[in-house]
């Protein structure tokens, strides 16, 4: 029996959008399993604060790094990834987490908001994965974890463009599997349900939505960030070496019921 299926010691993980919320929670999980985590974001100050927080939680400073680049800009991504690899960093695990939300009825939706959602929630996965994958392919191994949503499967009024991006994340995950599994890569997605995060602050504070969500979710509650730790470690570890192209929903059962 293997006892190291979930051991990430010696592995390097690049996590986009890692200064807060889901990205930071995944960094906590992977660091706790032994990985060196490289936190990415657009604000170096926020990244430094996140790194300080990890150190304060007992993570060895030698297993924490930061890299500041814009995941929506292909040239910035290539330069950032090349700089990391050129400095001797390993990227065994890539977590494409960076994402934004914009809410408005579709007939009133601003074109600039549509473009921003596509750039951050979808194109960034393409840019970062395309920059990292060749190095994984050369090595013959790698884990890519894309962050989807229950909106990979479900729509709700006022967020049609967001829903479109997350549906595309699910299918891009399958497409990455189709092209890269033969090289020894595993590419999967996590589909969080409704989590109490900064991105959902307006919904958490809306009594009507809070009541609807608790009734709609079989588990009867909002997700908390530690609920994501297990799925992240599983998909980053040898335990998932024959799992590919899948979206694992961590949602309290929402997508299983009507």
CSV table of C-alpha atoms in Angstrom, one decimal:
chain,number,residue,atom,x,y,z
A,1,UNK,CA,0.0,0.0,0.0
A,2,UNK,CA,1.3,3.4,-1.0
A,3,UNK,CA,1.5,5.9,1.9
A,4,UNK,CA,2.7,8.9,-0.2
A,5,UNK,CA,-0.2,9.3,-2.6
A,6,UNK,CA,-0.9,12.8,-1.4
A,7,UNK,CA,2.7,13.9,-0.6
A,8,UNK,CA,3.8,17.0,-2.6
A,9,UNK,CA,7.2,17.3,-1.1
A,10,UNK,CA,9.7,18.5,-3.7
A,11,UNK,CA,7.1,19.8,-6.1
A,12,UNK,CA,6.6,23.3,-7.2
A,13,UNK,CA,3.2,24.8,-7.7
A,14,UNK,CA,2.3,28.1,-9.5
A,15,UNK,CA,-1.1,29.5,-8.4
A,16,UNK,CA,-2.6,32.4,-10.2
A,17,UNK,CA,-4.8,34.9,-8.4
A,18,UNK,CA,-3.3,33.6,-5.1
A,19,UNK,CA,-3.3,36.7,-2.9
A,20,UNK,CA,-6.7,36.0,-1.5
A,21,UNK,CA,-9.8,33.8,-1.7
A,22,UNK,CA,-9.8,30.5,-3.4
A,23,UNK,CA,-6.3,31.0,-4.8
A,24,UNK,CA,-4.8,31.6,-1.3
A,25,UNK,CA,-6.8,28.7,0.1
A,26,UNK,CA,-5.3,26.3,-2.5
A,27,UNK,CA,-1.8,27.7,-1.8
A,28,UNK,CA,-2.4,26.8,1.9
A,29,UNK,CA,-3.5,23.3,1.0
A,30,UNK,CA,-0.6,22.6,-1.4
A,31,UNK,CA,2.0,24.1,1.0
A,32,UNK,CA,0.5,22.0,3.8
A,33,UNK,CA,1.1,18.9,1.7
A,34,UNK,CA,4.7,19.8,1.2
A,35,UNK,CA,4.9,21.8,-2.1
A,36,UNK,CA,6.8,24.9,-2.7
A,37,UNK,CA,4.1,27.4,-3.7
A,38,UNK,CA,4.6,30.3,-6.0
A,39,UNK,CA,1.9,33.0,-5.6
A,40,UNK,CA,0.9,35.0,-8.6
A,41,UNK,CA,-1.1,38.2,-8.8
A,42,UNK,CA,-1.0,41.7,-10.2
A,43,UNK,CA,-0.1,43.5,-6.9
A,44,UNK,CA,3.2,42.7,-5.4
A,45,UNK,CA,2.1,44.3,-2.1
A,46,UNK,CA,-0.8,41.9,-1.9
A,47,UNK,CA,1.4,38.9,-2.8
A,48,UNK,CA,3.9,39.9,-0.1
A,49,UNK,CA,1.0,40.1,2.5
A,50,UNK,CA,-0.2,36.6,1.4
A,51,UNK,CA,3.4,35.2,1.7
A,52,UNK,CA,3.7,36.7,5.2
A,53,UNK,CA,0.4,35.1,6.1
A,54,UNK,CA,1.6,31.7,5.0
A,55,UNK,CA,4.8,32.2,7.0
A,56,UNK,CA,2.7,33.1,10.0
A,57,UNK,CA,0.8,29.9,9.6
A,58,UNK,CA,4.0,27.9,9.8
A,59,UNK,CA,5.0,27.4,6.2
A,60,UNK,CA,8.8,27.4,5.8
A,61,UNK,CA,9.8,30.6,4.0
A,62,UNK,CA,12.0,28.5,1.7
A,63,UNK,CA,8.8,27.0,0.3
A,64,UNK,CA,7.1,30.3,-0.6
A,65,UNK,CA,7.7,32.4,-3.7
A,66,UNK,CA,5.9,35.2,-5.5
A,67,UNK,CA,5.7,36.4,-9.1
A,68,UNK,CA,3.9,39.4,-10.2
A,69,UNK,CA,2.5,39.4,-13.8
A,70,UNK,CA,-0.8,40.0,-15.6
A,71,UNK,CA,-2.3,36.6,-16.6
A,72,UNK,CA,-4.5,38.3,-19.2
A,73,UNK,CA,-1.4,39.6,-21.2
A,74,UNK,CA,0.3,36.9,-23.2
A,75,UNK,CA,3.6,38.6,-23.4
A,76,UNK,CA,3.6,39.3,-19.6
A,77,UNK,CA,2.8,35.6,-19.0
A,78,UNK,CA,5.6,34.3,-21.2
A,79,UNK,CA,8.1,36.7,-19.6
A,80,UNK,CA,6.9,35.8,-16.1
A,81,UNK,CA,7.0,32.0,-16.6
A,82,UNK,CA,10.4,32.2,-18.4
A,83,UNK,CA,11.8,34.2,-15.5
A,84,UNK,CA,10.6,31.6,-13.0
A,85,UNK,CA,12.0,28.7,-14.9
A,86,UNK,CA,15.2,30.6,-15.7
A,87,UNK,CA,15.7,31.1,-11.9
A,88,UNK,CA,15.6,27.4,-11.3
A,89,UNK,CA,11.9,27.2,-10.1
A,90,UNK,CA,10.0,24.0,-10.8
A,91,UNK,CA,6.4,24.2,-12.0
A,92,UNK,CA,5.1,20.7,-11.5
A,93,UNK,CA,1.6,21.9,-10.7
A,94,UNK,CA,-0.2,24.8,-12.3
A,95,UNK,CA,-3.4,26.2,-10.7
A,96,UNK,CA,-5.3,28.5,-13.0
A,97,UNK,CA,-7.4,30.3,-10.5
A,98,UNK,CA,-7.5,34.0,-11.4
A,99,UNK,CA,-11.0,35.2,-12.1
A,100,UNK,CA,-13.4,38.1,-11.9
A,101,UNK,CA,-17.2,38.6,-11.8
A,102,UNK,CA,-19.4,41.2,-13.4
A,103,UNK,CA,-23.2,41.2,-12.8
A,104,UNK,CA,-25.9,42.7,-15.0
A,105,UNK,CA,-28.9,41.5,-17.0
A,106,UNK,CA,-27.5,40.4,-20.4
A,107,UNK,CA,-29.5,43.1,-22.4
A,108,UNK,CA,-27.8,45.7,-20.2
A,109,UNK,CA,-24.3,44.2,-20.1
A,110,UNK,CA,-21.4,46.4,-20.9
A,111,UNK,CA,-19.2,45.2,-23.7
A,112,UNK,CA,-16.0,46.2,-21.8
A,113,UNK,CA,-17.2,43.9,-18.9
A,114,UNK,CA,-17.7,41.0,-21.4
A,115,UNK,CA,-14.2,41.5,-22.7
A,116,UNK,CA,-12.7,41.6,-19.2
A,117,UNK,CA,-14.5,38.4,-18.2
A,118,UNK,CA,-13.3,36.6,-21.3
A,119,UNK,CA,-9.7,37.8,-20.7
A,120,UNK,CA,-9.4,37.0,-17.1
A,121,UNK,CA,-11.7,33.9,-16.7
A,122,UNK,CA,-10.8,32.1,-20.0
A,123,UNK,CA,-8.0,33.6,-22.0
A,124,UNK,CA,-5.7,33.6,-18.9
A,125,UNK,CA,-6.0,29.8,-18.7
A,126,UNK,CA,-4.9,29.5,-22.3
A,127,UNK,CA,-2.0,31.9,-21.9
A,128,UNK,CA,-0.6,30.5,-18.7
A,129,UNK,CA,-1.1,26.8,-19.6
A,130,UNK,CA,0.5,27.3,-23.0
A,131,UNK,CA,3.5,28.9,-21.4
A,132,UNK,CA,3.9,26.2,-18.7
A,133,UNK,CA,2.9,23.1,-20.6
A,134,UNK,CA,5.9,22.7,-22.9
A,135,UNK,CA,8.1,22.4,-19.8
A,136,UNK,CA,5.8,19.8,-18.3
A,137,UNK,CA,5.7,17.9,-21.7
A,138,UNK,CA,9.5,17.9,-21.9
A,139,UNK,CA,9.7,16.5,-18.3
A,140,UNK,CA,6.9,13.9,-19.1
A,141,UNK,CA,4.7,14.9,-16.1
A,142,UNK,CA,2.6,17.7,-14.7
A,143,UNK,CA,-0.7,18.7,-13.1
A,144,UNK,CA,-2.9,21.5,-14.3
A,145,UNK,CA,-5.9,22.4,-12.2
A,146,UNK,CA,-8.4,24.9,-13.7
A,147,UNK,CA,-10.9,26.6,-11.4
A,148,UNK,CA,-14.4,26.4,-12.8
A,149,UNK,CA,-17.7,26.8,-11.0
A,150,UNK,CA,-21.1,25.3,-10.7
A,151,UNK,CA,-21.7,27.8,-13.5
A,152,UNK,CA,-20.0,25.3,-15.7
A,153,UNK,CA,-23.4,23.5,-15.5
A,154,UNK,CA,-25.9,26.0,-14.3
A,155,UNK,CA,-27.1,29.5,-15.2
A,156,UNK,CA,-28.6,32.2,-13.0
A,157,UNK,CA,-30.1,35.6,-14.0
A,158,UNK,CA,-27.6,38.4,-14.3
A,159,UNK,CA,-24.4,36.5,-14.8
A,160,UNK,CA,-24.7,35.0,-18.3
A,161,UNK,CA,-21.3,36.1,-19.5
A,162,UNK,CA,-19.6,34.7,-16.4
A,163,UNK,CA,-21.5,31.5,-17.0
A,164,UNK,CA,-20.2,31.4,-20.6
A,165,UNK,CA,-16.6,31.7,-19.4
A,166,UNK,CA,-17.0,28.9,-16.8
A,167,UNK,CA,-18.7,26.6,-19.3
A,168,UNK,CA,-15.7,27.2,-21.6
A,169,UNK,CA,-13.3,26.4,-18.7
A,170,UNK,CA,-14.9,23.0,-18.4
A,171,UNK,CA,-14.5,22.3,-22.1
A,172,UNK,CA,-11.0,23.8,-22.3
A,173,UNK,CA,-10.0,21.4,-19.5
A,174,UNK,CA,-11.2,18.5,-21.7
A,175,UNK,CA,-9.4,19.9,-24.7
A,176,UNK,CA,-6.1,20.2,-22.7
A,177,UNK,CA,-6.6,16.6,-21.7
A,178,UNK,CA,-7.1,15.6,-25.3
A,179,UNK,CA,-3.9,17.2,-26.4
A,180,UNK,CA,-1.6,16.7,-23.5
A,181,UNK,CA,-2.6,13.5,-21.6
A,182,UNK,CA,-0.4,11.5,-24.0
A,183,UNK,CA,2.6,13.4,-22.7
A,184,UNK,CA,2.0,12.4,-19.0
A,185,UNK,CA,0.0,15.5,-18.0
A,186,UNK,CA,-3.2,15.4,-16.0
A,187,UNK,CA,-5.5,18.3,-16.5
A,188,UNK,CA,-8.6,18.6,-14.4
A,189,UNK,CA,-10.9,21.3,-12.9
A,190,UNK,CA,-12.5,22.1,-9.6
A,191,UNK,CA,-16.0,23.5,-9.8
A,192,UNK,CA,-16.7,25.4,-6.5
A,193,UNK,CA,-20.2,26.0,-5.5
A,194,UNK,CA,-21.2,29.2,-3.6
A,195,UNK,CA,-18.3,30.1,-1.3
A,196,UNK,CA,-18.0,32.8,1.3
A,197,UNK,CA,-15.2,34.7,-0.5
A,198,UNK,CA,-14.5,38.4,-1.4
A,199,UNK,CA,-15.8,37.6,-4.9
A,200,UNK,CA,-19.2,36.7,-3.5
A,201,UNK,CA,-19.3,39.4,-0.8
A,202,UNK,CA,-22.4,41.1,-2.2
A,203,UNK,CA,-24.3,37.8,-2.3
A,204,UNK,CA,-23.2,36.7,1.2
A,205,UNK,CA,-24.5,40.0,2.6
A,206,UNK,CA,-27.8,39.8,0.7
A,207,UNK,CA,-30.4,38.2,3.1
A,208,UNK,CA,-32.7,37.1,0.3
A,209,UNK,CA,-29.9,35.4,-1.7
A,210,UNK,CA,-28.4,33.9,1.5
A,211,UNK,CA,-31.8,32.3,2.3
A,212,UNK,CA,-32.2,31.1,-1.3
A,213,UNK,CA,-28.7,29.6,-1.4
A,214,UNK,CA,-29.1,27.7,1.9
A,215,UNK,CA,-32.4,26.2,0.6
A,216,UNK,CA,-31.0,25.4,-2.8
A,217,UNK,CA,-27.9,23.6,-1.5
A,218,UNK,CA,-28.5,20.1,-0.2
A,219,UNK,CA,-25.7,20.7,2.4
A,220,UNK,CA,-27.7,23.7,3.6
A,221,UNK,CA,-24.7,26.2,3.8
A,222,UNK,CA,-22.2,28.3,2.0
A,223,UNK,CA,-18.8,26.7,1.2
A,224,UNK,CA,-15.9,27.6,3.4
A,225,UNK,CA,-12.4,27.8,1.8
A,226,UNK,CA,-11.0,24.8,3.7
A,227,UNK,CA,-13.7,22.7,1.9
A,228,UNK,CA,-11.5,23.0,-1.2
A,229,UNK,CA,-8.3,21.7,0.3
A,230,UNK,CA,-8.9,18.0,-0.3
A,231,UNK,CA,-9.9,18.3,-3.9
A,232,UNK,CA,-6.9,20.5,-4.6
A,233,UNK,CA,-4.4,18.2,-3.0
A,234,UNK,CA,-6.0,15.2,-4.7
A,235,UNK,CA,-5.7,16.7,-8.2
A,236,UNK,CA,-2.2,17.9,-7.5
A,237,UNK,CA,-0.9,14.6,-6.2
A,238,UNK,CA,0.0,11.1,-7.5
A,239,UNK,CA,-3.4,10.0,-6.2
A,240,UNK,CA,-5.0,11.4,-9.4
A,241,UNK,CA,-2.5,10.1,-11.9
A,242,UNK,CA,-5.2,8.4,-14.0
A,243,UNK,CA,-7.8,11.1,-13.6
A,244,UNK,CA,-7.9,13.4,-16.6
A,245,UNK,CA,-10.3,15.9,-18.2
A,246,UNK,CA,-12.7,15.9,-15.3
A,247,UNK,CA,-14.4,18.7,-13.4
A,248,UNK,CA,-14.9,17.8,-9.7
A,249,UNK,CA,-17.7,19.8,-8.1
A,250,UNK,CA,-17.1,21.0,-4.5
A,251,UNK,CA,-20.6,22.4,-4.1
A,252,UNK,CA,-22.5,20.8,-1.3
A,253,UNK,CA,-24.6,19.0,-3.9
A,254,UNK,CA,-26.0,21.9,-6.0
A,255,UNK,CA,-25.4,20.4,-9.4
A,256,UNK,CA,-26.9,17.0,-8.3
A,257,UNK,CA,-30.4,18.3,-7.6
A,258,UNK,CA,-33.1,20.5,-9.2
